[in-house]
Short mmCIF file of C-alpha atoms in Angstrom, two decimals:
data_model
loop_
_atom_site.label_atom_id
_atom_site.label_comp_id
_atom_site.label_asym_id
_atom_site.label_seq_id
_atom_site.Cartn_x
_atom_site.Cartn_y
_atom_site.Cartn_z
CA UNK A 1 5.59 -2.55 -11.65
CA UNK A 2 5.21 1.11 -12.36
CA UNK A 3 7.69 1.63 -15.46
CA UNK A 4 9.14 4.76 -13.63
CA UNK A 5 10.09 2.50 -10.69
CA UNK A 6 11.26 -0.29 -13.37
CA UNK A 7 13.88 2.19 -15.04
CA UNK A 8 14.92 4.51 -11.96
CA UNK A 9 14.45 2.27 -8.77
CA UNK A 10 15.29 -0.78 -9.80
CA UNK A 11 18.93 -2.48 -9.98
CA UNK A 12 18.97 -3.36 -13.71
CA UNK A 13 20.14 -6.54 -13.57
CA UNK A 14 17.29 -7.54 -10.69
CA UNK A 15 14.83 -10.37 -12.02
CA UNK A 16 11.68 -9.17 -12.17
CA UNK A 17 10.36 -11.92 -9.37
CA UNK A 18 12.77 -10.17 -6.91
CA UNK A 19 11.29 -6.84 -6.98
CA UNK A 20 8.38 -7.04 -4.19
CA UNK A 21 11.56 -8.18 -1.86
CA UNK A 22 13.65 -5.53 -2.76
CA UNK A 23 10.57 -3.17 -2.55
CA UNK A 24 10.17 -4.37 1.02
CA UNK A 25 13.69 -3.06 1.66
CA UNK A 26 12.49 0.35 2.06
CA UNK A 27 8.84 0.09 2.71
CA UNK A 28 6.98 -1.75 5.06
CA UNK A 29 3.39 -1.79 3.30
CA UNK A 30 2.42 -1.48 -0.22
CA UNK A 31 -1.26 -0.19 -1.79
CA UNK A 32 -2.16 -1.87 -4.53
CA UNK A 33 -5.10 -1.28 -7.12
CA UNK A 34 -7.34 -3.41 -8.44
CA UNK A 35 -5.56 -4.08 -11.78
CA UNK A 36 -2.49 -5.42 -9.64
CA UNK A 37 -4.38 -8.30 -7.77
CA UNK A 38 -7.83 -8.90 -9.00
CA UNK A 39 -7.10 -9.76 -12.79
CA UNK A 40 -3.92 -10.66 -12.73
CA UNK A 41 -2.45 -13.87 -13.37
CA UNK A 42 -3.37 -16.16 -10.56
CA UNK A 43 -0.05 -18.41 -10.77
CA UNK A 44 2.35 -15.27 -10.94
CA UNK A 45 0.27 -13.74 -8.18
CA UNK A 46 0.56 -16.46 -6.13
CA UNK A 47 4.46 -17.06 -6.76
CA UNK A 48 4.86 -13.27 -5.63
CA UNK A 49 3.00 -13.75 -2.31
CA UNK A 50 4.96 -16.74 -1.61
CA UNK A 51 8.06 -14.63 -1.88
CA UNK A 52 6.84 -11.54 -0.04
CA UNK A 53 8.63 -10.81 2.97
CA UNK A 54 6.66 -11.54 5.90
CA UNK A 55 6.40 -8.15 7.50
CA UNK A 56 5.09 -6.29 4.73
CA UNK A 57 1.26 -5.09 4.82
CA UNK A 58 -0.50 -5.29 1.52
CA UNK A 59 -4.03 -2.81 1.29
CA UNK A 60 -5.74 -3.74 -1.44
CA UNK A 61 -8.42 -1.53 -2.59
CA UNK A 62 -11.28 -2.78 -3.21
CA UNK A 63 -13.18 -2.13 -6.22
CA UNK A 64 -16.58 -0.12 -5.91
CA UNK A 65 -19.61 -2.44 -5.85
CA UNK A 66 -17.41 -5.98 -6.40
CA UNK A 67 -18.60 -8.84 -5.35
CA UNK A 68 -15.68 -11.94 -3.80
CA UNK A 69 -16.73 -14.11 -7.13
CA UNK A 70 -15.35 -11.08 -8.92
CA UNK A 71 -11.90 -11.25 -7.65
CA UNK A 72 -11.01 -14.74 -7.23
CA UNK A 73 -7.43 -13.41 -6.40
CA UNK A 74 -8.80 -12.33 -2.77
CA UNK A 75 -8.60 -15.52 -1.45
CA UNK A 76 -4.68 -15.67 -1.98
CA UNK A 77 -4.36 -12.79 -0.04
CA UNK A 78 -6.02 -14.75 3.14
CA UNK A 79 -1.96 -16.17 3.85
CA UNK A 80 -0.55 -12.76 4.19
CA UNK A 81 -0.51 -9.30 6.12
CA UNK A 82 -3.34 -7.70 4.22
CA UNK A 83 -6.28 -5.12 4.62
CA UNK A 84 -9.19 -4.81 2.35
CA UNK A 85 -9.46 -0.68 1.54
CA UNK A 86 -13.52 -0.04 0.90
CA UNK A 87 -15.90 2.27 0.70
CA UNK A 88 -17.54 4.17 3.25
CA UNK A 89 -20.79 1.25 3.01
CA UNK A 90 -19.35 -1.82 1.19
CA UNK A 91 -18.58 -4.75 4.18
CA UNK A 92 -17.09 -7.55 1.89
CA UNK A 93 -18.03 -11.33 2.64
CA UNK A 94 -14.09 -12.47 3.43
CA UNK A 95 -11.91 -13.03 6.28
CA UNK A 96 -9.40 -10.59 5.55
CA UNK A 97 -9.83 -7.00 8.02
CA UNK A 98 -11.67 -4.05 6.53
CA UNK A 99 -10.99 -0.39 6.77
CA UNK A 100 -13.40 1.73 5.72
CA UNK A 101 -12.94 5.28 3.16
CA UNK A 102 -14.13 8.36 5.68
CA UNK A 103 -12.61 11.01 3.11
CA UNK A 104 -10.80 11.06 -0.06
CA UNK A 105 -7.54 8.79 0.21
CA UNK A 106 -8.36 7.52 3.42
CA UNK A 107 -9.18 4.53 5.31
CA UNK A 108 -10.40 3.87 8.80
CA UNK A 109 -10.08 0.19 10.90
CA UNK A 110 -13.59 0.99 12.79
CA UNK A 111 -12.53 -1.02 15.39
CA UNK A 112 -9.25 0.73 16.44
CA UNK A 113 -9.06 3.84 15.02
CA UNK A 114 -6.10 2.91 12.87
CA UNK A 115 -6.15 4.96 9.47
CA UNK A 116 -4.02 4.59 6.31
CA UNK A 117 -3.47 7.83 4.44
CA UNK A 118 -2.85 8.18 0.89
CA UNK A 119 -1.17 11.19 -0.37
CA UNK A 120 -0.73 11.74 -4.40
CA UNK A 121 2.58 13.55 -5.29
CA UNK A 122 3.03 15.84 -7.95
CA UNK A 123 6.57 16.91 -7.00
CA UNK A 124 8.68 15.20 -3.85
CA UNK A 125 9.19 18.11 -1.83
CA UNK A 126 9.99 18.06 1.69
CA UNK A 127 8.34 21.03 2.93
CA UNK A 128 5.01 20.08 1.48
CA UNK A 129 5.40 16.50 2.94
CA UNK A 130 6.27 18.32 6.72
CA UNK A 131 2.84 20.13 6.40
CA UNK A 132 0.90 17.27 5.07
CA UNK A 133 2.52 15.43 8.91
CA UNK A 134 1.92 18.22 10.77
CA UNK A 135 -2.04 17.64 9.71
CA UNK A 136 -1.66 13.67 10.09
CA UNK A 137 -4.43 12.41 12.25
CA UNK A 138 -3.00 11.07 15.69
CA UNK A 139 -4.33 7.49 14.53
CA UNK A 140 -2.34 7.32 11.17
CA UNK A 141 -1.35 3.85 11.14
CA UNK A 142 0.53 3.90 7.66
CA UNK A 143 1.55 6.22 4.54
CA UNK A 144 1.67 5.56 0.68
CA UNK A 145 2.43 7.70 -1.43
CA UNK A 146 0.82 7.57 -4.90
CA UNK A 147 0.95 9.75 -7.94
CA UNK A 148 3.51 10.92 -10.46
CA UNK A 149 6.49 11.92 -8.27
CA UNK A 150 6.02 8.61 -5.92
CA UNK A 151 8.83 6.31 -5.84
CA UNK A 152 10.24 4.14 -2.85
CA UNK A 153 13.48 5.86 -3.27
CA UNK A 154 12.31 8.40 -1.26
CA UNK A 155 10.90 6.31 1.47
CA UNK A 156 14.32 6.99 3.92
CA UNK A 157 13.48 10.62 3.53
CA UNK A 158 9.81 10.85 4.37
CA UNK A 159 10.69 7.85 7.07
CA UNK A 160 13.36 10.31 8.60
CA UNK A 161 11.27 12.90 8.70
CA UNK A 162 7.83 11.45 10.19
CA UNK A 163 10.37 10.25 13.04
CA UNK A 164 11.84 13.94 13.52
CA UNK A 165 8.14 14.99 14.19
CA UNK A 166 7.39 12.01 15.88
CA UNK A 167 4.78 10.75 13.96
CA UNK A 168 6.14 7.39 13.48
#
């Protein structure tokens, strides 16, 4: 929903309940903040999830020192692919899996090693992205990217190129 994404990723003439499917197009997983899940509107929510394309992951970060009454939105996420991203101590009282935060934008599954890695873009450049792989722990399980420059349009690229190195 990122009005960057609206304007320059986007089809124009794509309803706005069709985006999460189009999304899934080009990425397999999606990281979304607290603002996009826990206090949104549960019926819209819902209707999205109901759409989503099976294979795509949703980590959902979850906020610092929340409590499940809190976010009364978890629950819907029970039906789907889904991780809960928290911090290093928090273990949340729900079904869904839990990866813990071990460093800044990152999340470890303690049970398998699997990590998700977060990296914030300024700029989309290539050669920054190839050294930021080179240094990808072994047990990366999944990449977002976040920040001002992210945008699935350049998904294919950074796919390409974590294949190249064979990181993925």
């Amino acid at each position: 929903q990122r009005p960057a994404w609206v304007s320059a990723y986007y089809p124009d003439d794509l309803p706005a309940d069709w985006r999460l499917a189009y999304y899934a197009n080009d990425c397999e997983c999606v990281l979304l903040n607290v603002e996009a899940w826990c206090r949104t509107d549960r019926e819209a929510l819902e209707q999205a999830l109901d759409d989503a394309p099976e294979h795509l992951v949703f980590f959902l970060r979850w906020p610092c020192g929340a409590s499940v009454s809190d976010c009364p939105n978890l629950v819907l996420f029970e039906r789907q692919p889904c991780v809960l991203l928290t911090g290093s101590d928090e273990v949340v009282d729900c079904p869904l899996p839990q990866w813990r935060s071990d460093r800044a934008d990152s999340w470890c599954d303690q049970r398998s090693g699997a990590r998700l890695e977060c990296w914030s873009l300024d700029a989309f450049n290539l050669r920054d992205l190839r050294t930021r792989a080179e240094a990808l722990d072994h047990h990366a399980a999944a990449v977002v990217l976040d920040g001002p420059a992210a945008t699935p349009a350049q998904i294919g690229e950074l796919r390409t190129l974590l294949q190249l190195m064979g990181r993925f």
